[in-house]
mmCIF file with all atom_site columns, C-alpha atoms in Angstrom:
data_model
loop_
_atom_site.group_PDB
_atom_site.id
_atom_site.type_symbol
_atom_site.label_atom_id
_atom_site.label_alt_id
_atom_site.label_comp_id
_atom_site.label_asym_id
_atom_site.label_entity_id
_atom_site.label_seq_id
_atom_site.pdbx_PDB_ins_code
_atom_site.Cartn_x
_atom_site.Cartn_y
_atom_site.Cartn_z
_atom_site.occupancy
_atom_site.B_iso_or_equiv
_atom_site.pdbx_formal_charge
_atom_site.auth_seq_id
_atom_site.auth_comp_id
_atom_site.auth_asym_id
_atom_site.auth_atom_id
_atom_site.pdbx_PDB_model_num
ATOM 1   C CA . UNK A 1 1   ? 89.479 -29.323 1.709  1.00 0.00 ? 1   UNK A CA 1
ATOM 2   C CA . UNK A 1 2   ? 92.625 -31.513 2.970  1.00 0.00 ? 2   UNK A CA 1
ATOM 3   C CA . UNK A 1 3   ? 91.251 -31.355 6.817  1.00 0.00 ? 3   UNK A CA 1
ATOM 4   C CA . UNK A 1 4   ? 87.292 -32.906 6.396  1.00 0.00 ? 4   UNK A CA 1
ATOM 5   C CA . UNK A 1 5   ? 86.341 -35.692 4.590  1.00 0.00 ? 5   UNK A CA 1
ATOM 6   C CA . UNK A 1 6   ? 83.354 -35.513 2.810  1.00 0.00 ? 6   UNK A CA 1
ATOM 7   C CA . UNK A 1 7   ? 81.224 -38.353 3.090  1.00 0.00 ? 7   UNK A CA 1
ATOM 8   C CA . UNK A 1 8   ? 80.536 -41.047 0.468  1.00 0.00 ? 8   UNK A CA 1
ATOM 9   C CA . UNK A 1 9   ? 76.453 -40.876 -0.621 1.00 0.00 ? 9   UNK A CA 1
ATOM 10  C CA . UNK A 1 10  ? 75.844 -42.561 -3.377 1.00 0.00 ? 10  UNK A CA 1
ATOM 11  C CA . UNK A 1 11  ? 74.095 -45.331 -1.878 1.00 0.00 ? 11  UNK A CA 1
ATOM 12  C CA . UNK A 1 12  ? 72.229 -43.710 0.821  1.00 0.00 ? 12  UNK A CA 1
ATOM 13  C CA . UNK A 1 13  ? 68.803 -43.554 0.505  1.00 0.00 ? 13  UNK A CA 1
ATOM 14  C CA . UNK A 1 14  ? 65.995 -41.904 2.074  1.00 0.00 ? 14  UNK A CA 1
ATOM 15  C CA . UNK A 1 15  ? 62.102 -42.300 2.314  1.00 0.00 ? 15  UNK A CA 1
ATOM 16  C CA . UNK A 1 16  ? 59.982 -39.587 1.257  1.00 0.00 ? 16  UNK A CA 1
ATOM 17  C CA . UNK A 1 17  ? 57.783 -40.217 4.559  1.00 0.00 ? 17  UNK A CA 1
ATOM 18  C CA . UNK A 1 18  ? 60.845 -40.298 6.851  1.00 0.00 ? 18  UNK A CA 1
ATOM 19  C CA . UNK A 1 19  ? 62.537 -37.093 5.998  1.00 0.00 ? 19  UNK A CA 1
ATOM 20  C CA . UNK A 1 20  ? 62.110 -34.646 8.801  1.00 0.00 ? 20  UNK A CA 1
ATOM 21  C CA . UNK A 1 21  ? 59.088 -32.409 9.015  1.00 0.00 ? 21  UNK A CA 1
ATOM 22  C CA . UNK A 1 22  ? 60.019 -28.555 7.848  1.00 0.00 ? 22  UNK A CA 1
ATOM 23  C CA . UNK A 1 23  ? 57.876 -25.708 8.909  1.00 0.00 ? 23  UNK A CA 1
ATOM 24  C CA . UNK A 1 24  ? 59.254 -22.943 6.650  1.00 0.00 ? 24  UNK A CA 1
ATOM 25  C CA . UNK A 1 25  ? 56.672 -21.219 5.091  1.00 0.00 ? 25  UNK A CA 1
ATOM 26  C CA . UNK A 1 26  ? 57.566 -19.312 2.166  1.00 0.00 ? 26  UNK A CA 1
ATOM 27  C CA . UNK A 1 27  ? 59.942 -17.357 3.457  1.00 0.00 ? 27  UNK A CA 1
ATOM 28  C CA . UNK A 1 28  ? 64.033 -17.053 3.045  1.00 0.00 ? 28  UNK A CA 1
ATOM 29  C CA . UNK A 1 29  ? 66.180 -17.835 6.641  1.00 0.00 ? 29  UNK A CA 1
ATOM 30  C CA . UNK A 1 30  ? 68.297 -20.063 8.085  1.00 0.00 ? 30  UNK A CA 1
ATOM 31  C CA . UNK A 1 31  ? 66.785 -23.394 10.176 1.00 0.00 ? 31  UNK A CA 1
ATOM 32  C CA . UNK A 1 32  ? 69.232 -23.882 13.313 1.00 0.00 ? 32  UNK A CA 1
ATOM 33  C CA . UNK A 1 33  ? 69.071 -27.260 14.845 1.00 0.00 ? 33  UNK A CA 1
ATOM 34  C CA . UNK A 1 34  ? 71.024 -28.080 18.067 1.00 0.00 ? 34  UNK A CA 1
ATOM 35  C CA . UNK A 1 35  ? 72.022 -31.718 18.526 1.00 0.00 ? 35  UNK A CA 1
ATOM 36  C CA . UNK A 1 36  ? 73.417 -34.013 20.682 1.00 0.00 ? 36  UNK A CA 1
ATOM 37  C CA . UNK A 1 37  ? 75.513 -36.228 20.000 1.00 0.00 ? 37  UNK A CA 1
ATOM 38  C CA . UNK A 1 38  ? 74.345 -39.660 18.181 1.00 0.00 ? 38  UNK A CA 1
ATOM 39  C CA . UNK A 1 39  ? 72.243 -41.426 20.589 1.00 0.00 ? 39  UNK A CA 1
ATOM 40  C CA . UNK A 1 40  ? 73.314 -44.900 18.815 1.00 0.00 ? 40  UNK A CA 1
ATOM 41  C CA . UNK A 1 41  ? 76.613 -44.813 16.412 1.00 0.00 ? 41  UNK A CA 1
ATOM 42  C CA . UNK A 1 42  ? 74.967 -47.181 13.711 1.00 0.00 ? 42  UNK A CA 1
ATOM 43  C CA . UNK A 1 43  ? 71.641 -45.315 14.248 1.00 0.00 ? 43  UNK A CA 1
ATOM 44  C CA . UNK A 1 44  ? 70.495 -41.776 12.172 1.00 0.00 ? 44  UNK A CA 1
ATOM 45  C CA . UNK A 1 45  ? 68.232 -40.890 15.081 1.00 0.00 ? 45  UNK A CA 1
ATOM 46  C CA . UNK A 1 46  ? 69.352 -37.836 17.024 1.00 0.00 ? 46  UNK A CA 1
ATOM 47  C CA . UNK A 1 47  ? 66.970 -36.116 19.206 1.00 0.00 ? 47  UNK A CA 1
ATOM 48  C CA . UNK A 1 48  ? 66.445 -32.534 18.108 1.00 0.00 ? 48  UNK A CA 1
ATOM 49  C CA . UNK A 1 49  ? 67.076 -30.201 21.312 1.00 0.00 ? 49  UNK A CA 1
ATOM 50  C CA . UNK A 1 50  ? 66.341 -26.898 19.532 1.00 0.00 ? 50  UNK A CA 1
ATOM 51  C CA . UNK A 1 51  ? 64.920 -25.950 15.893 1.00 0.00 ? 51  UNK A CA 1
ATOM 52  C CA . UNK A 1 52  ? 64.386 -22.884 15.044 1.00 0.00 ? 52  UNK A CA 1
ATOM 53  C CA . UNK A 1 53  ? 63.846 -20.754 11.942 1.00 0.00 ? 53  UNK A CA 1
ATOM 54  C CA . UNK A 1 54  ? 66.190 -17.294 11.435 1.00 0.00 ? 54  UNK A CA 1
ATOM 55  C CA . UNK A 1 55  ? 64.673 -15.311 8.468  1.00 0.00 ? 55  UNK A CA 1
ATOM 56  C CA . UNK A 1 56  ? 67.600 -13.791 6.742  1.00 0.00 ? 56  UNK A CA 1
ATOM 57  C CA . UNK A 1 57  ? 67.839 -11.836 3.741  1.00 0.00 ? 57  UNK A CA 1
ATOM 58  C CA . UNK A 1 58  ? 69.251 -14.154 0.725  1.00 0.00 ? 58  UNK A CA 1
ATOM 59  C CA . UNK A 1 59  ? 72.145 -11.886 -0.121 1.00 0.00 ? 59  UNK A CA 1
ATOM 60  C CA . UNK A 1 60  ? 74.056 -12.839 3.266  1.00 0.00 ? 60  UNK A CA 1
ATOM 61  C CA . UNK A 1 61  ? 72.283 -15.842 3.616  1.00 0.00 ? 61  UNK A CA 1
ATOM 62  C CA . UNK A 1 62  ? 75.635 -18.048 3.115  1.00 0.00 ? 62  UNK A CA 1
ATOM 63  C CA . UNK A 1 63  ? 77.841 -15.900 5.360  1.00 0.00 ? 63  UNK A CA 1
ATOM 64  C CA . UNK A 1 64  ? 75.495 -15.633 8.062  1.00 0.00 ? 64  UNK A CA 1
ATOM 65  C CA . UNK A 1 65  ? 74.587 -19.358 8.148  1.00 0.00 ? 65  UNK A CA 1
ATOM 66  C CA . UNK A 1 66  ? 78.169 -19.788 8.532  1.00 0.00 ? 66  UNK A CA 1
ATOM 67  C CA . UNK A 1 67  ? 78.821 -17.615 11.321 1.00 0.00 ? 67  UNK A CA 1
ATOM 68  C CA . UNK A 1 68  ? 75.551 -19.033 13.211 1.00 0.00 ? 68  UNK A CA 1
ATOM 69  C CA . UNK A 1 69  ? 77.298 -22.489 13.012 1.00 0.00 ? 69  UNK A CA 1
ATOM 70  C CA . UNK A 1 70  ? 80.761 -21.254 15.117 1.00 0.00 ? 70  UNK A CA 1
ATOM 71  C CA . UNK A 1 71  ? 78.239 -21.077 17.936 1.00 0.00 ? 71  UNK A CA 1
ATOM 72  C CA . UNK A 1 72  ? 79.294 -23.871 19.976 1.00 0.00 ? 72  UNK A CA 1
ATOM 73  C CA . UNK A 1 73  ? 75.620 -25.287 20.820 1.00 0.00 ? 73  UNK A CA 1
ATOM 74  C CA . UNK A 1 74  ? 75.115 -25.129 17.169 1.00 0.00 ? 74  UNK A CA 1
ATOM 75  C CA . UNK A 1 75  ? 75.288 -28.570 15.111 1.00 0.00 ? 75  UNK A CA 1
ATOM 76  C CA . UNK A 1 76  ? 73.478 -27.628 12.133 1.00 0.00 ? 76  UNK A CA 1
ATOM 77  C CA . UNK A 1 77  ? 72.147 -24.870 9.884  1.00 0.00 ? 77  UNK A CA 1
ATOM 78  C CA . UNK A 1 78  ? 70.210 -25.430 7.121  1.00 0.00 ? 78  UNK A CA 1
ATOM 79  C CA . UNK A 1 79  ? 70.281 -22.166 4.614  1.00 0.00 ? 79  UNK A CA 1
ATOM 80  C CA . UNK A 1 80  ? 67.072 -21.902 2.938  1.00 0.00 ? 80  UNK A CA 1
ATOM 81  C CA . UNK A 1 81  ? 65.697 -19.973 0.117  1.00 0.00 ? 81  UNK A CA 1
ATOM 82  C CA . UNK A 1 82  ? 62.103 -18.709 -0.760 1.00 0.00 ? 82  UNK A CA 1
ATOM 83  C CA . UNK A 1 83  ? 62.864 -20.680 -4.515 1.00 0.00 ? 83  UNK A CA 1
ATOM 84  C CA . UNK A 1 84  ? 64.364 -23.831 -2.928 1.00 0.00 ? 84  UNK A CA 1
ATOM 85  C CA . UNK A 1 85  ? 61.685 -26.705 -2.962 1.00 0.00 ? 85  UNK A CA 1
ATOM 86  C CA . UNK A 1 86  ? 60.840 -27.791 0.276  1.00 0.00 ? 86  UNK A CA 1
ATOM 87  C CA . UNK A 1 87  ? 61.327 -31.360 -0.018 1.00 0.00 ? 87  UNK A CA 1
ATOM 88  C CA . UNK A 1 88  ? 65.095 -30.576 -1.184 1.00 0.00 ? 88  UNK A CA 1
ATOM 89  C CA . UNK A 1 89  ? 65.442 -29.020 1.905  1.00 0.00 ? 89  UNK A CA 1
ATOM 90  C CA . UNK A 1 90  ? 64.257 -31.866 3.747  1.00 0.00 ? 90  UNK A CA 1
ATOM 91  C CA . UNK A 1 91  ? 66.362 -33.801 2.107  1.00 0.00 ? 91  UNK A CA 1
ATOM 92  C CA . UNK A 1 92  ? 69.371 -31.483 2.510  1.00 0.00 ? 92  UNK A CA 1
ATOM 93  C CA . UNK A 1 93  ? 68.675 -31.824 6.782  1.00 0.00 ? 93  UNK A CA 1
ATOM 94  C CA . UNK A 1 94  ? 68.234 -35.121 6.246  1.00 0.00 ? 94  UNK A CA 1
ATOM 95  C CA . UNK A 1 95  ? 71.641 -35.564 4.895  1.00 0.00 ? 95  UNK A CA 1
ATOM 96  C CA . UNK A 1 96  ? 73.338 -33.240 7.157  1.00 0.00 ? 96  UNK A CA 1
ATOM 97  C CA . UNK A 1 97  ? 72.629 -35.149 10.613 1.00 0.00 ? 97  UNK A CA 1
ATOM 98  C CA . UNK A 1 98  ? 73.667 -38.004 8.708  1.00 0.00 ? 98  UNK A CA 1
ATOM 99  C CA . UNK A 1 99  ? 77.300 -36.542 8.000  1.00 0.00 ? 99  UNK A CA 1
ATOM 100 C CA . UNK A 1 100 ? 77.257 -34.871 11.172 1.00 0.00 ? 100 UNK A CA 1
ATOM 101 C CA . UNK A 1 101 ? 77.110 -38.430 12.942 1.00 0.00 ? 101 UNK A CA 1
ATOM 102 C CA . UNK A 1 102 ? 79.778 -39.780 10.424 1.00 0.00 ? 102 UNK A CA 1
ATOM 103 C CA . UNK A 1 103 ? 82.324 -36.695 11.553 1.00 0.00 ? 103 UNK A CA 1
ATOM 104 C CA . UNK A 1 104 ? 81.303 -36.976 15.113 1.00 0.00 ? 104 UNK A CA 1
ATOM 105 C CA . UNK A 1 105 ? 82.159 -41.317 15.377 1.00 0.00 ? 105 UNK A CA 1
ATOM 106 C CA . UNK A 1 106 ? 85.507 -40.334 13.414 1.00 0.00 ? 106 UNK A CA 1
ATOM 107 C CA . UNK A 1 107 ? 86.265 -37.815 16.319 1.00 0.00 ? 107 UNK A CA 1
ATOM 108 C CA . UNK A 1 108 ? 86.216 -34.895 13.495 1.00 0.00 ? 108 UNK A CA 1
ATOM 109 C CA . UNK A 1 109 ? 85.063 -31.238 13.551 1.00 0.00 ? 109 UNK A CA 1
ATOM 110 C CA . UNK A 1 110 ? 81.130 -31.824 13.571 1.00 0.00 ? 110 UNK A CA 1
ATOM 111 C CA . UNK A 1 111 ? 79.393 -28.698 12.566 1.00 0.00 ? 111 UNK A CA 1
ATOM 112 C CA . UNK A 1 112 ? 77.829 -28.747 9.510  1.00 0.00 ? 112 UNK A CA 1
ATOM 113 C CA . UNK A 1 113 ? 75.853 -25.972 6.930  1.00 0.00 ? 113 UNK A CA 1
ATOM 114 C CA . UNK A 1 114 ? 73.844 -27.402 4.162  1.00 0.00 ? 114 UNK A CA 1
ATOM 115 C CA . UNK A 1 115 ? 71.386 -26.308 1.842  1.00 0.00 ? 115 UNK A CA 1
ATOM 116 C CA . UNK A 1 116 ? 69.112 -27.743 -0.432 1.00 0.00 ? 116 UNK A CA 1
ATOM 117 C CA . UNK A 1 117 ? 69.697 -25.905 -3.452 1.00 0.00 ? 117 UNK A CA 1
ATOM 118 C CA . UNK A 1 118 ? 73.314 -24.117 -4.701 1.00 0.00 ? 118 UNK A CA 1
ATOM 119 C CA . UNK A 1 119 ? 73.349 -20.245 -4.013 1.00 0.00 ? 119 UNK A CA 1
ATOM 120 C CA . UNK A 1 120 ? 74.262 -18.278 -6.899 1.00 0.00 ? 120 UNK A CA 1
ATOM 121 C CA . UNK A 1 121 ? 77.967 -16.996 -6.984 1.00 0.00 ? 121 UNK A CA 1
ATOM 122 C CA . UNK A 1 122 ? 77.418 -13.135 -6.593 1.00 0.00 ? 122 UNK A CA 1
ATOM 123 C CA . UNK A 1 123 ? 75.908 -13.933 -3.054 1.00 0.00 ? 123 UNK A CA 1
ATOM 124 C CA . UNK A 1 124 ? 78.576 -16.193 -1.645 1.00 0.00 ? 124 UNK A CA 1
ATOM 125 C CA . UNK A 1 125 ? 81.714 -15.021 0.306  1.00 0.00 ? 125 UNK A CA 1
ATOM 126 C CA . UNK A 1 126 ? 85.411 -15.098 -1.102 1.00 0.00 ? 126 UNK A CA 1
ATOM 127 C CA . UNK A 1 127 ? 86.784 -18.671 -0.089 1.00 0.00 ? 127 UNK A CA 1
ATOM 128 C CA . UNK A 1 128 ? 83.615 -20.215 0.397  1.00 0.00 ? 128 UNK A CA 1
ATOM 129 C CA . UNK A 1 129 ? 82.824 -23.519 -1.482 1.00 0.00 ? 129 UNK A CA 1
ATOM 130 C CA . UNK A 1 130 ? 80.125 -26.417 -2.157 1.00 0.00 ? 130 UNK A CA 1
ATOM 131 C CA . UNK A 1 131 ? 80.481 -30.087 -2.002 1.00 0.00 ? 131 UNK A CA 1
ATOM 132 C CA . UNK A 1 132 ? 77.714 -31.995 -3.577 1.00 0.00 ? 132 UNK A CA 1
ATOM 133 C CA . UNK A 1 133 ? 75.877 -34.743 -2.276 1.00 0.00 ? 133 UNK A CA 1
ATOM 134 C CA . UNK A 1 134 ? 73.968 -37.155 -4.262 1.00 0.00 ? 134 UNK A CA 1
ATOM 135 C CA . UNK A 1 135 ? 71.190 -39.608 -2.616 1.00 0.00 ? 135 UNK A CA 1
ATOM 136 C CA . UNK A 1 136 ? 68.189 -41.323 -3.532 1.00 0.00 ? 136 UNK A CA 1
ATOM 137 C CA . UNK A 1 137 ? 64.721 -40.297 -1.895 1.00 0.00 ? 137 UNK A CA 1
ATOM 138 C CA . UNK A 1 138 ? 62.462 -43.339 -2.451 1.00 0.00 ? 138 UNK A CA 1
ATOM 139 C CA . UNK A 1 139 ? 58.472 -42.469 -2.962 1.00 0.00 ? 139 UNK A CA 1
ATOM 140 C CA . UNK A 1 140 ? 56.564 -45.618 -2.879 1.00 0.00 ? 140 UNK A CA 1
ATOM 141 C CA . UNK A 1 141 ? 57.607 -47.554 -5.668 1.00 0.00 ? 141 UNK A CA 1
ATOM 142 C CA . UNK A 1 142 ? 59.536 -44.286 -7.231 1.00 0.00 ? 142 UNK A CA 1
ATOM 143 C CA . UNK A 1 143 ? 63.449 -43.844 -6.907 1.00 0.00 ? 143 UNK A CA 1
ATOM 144 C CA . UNK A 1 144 ? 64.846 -40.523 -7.684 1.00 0.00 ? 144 UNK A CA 1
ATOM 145 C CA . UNK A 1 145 ? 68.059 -39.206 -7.345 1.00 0.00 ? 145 UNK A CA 1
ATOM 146 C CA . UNK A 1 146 ? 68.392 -35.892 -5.199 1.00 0.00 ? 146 UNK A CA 1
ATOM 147 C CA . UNK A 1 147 ? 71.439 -33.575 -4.807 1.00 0.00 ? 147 UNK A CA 1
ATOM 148 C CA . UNK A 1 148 ? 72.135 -31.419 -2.027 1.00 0.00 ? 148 UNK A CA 1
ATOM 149 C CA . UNK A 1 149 ? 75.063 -29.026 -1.074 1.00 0.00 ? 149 UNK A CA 1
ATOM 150 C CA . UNK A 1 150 ? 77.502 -28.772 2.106  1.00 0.00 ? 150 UNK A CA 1
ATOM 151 C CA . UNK A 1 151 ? 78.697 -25.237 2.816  1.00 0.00 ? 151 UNK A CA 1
ATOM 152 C CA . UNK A 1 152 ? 83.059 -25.391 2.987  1.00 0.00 ? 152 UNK A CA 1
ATOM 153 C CA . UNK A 1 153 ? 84.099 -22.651 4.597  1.00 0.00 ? 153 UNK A CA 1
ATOM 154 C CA . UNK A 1 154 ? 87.708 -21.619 4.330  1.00 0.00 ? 154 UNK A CA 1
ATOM 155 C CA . UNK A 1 155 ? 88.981 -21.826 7.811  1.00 0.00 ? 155 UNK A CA 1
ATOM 156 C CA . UNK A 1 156 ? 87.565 -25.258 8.289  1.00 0.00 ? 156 UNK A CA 1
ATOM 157 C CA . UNK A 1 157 ? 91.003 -26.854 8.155  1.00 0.00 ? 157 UNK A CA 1
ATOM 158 C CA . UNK A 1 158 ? 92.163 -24.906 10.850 1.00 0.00 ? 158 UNK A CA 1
ATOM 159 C CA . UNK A 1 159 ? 89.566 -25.573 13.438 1.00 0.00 ? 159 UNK A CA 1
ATOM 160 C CA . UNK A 1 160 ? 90.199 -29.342 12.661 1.00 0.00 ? 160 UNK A CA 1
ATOM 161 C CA . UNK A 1 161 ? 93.539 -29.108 13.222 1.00 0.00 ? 161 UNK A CA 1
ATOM 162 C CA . UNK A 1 162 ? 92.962 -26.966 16.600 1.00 0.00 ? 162 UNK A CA 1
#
C-alpha cells in the first residue's frame, strides 16, 4: 500500500507479563477498543476508553472487523478466532496500539485491524491484504519470536489522502 507505512518491528519486544489482559473465552468475535490519543508520544501507554468483545461468525470475520473500524470512535479491532492462541492475540493488540501511536505522531490515518493469526483465503474479501509483523515476546529468561498480521484494506489509500 503506497499511502501507509507499515511500521518497522523487528526489534520491538514485549514481556509476556505486560501484554494486555484478554477476556475472550473460547469463542470467535471481534475485540473493539476505543482510544485516545497517546497520552505521552515516546510512551506505549494509552488508556483504554472502551473494550468490548463482538462475537462474529469466522466466515465474515475479516469484512466485518473492517467495517467496525470506519466507525470514527473506533481505534482498534482485534479479529479473533476460536483456533487463534490467546497469547498471539495479546500480542497482536499489543502491537496494534503500538502502530496506532506511530501513525497517529506521523499525523497518518490511525485506525488499525489486527489479528493474531492469518485468516484463511476463502474467508477474506476481494482486495483485502496482510502485512506481517514480527516481534519478540520475552518470558523470563526465554526470547521467542512472534508474528502477527495487520488487516490492509483496499481503500486505505484513499482515506489517507482525504
Amino acid at each position: 500500500m503506497s499511502g501507509l507505512a507499515v511500521a518497522d518491528t523487528s526489534r520491538w519486544e514485549f514481556e509476556v507479563g505486560g501484554l494486555p489482559e484478554l477476556r475472550i473465552g473460547y469463542h470467535d468475535g471481534l475485540i473493539v477498543g476505543l482510544l485516545p490519543k497517546p497520552l505521552h508520544a515516546d510512551s506505549d501507554d494509552q488508556e483504554m476508553l472502551l473494550c468490548d468483545v463482538l462475537d462474529v461468525d469466522p466466515d465474515v470475520m475479516v469484512g466485518a472487523g473492517i467495517g467496525v473500524a470506519q466507525l470514527s470512535t473506533v481505534g482498534l479491532v482485534l479479529l479473533h478466532r476460536r483456533v487463534t492462541p490467546l497469547k498471539q492475540s495479546r500480542v497482536a493488540w499489543a502491537v496494534g496500539t503500538r502502530v496506532r501511536r506511530q501513525r497517529l505522531v506521523a499525523g497518518a490515518d490511525p485506525r488499525i485491524v489486527m489479528t493474531g493469526a492469518r485468516p484463511p483465503s476463502d474467508v477474506v474479501p476481494a482486495g483485502v491484504s496482510f502485512s506481517s509483523y514480527r516481534v519478540r515476546l520475552r518470558d523470563g529468561d526465554a526470547v521467542s519470536e512472534v508474528e502477527v498480521w495487520e488487516v490492509m484494506f483496499p481503500f486505505r489509500d484513499l482515506m489517507a489522502q482525504s
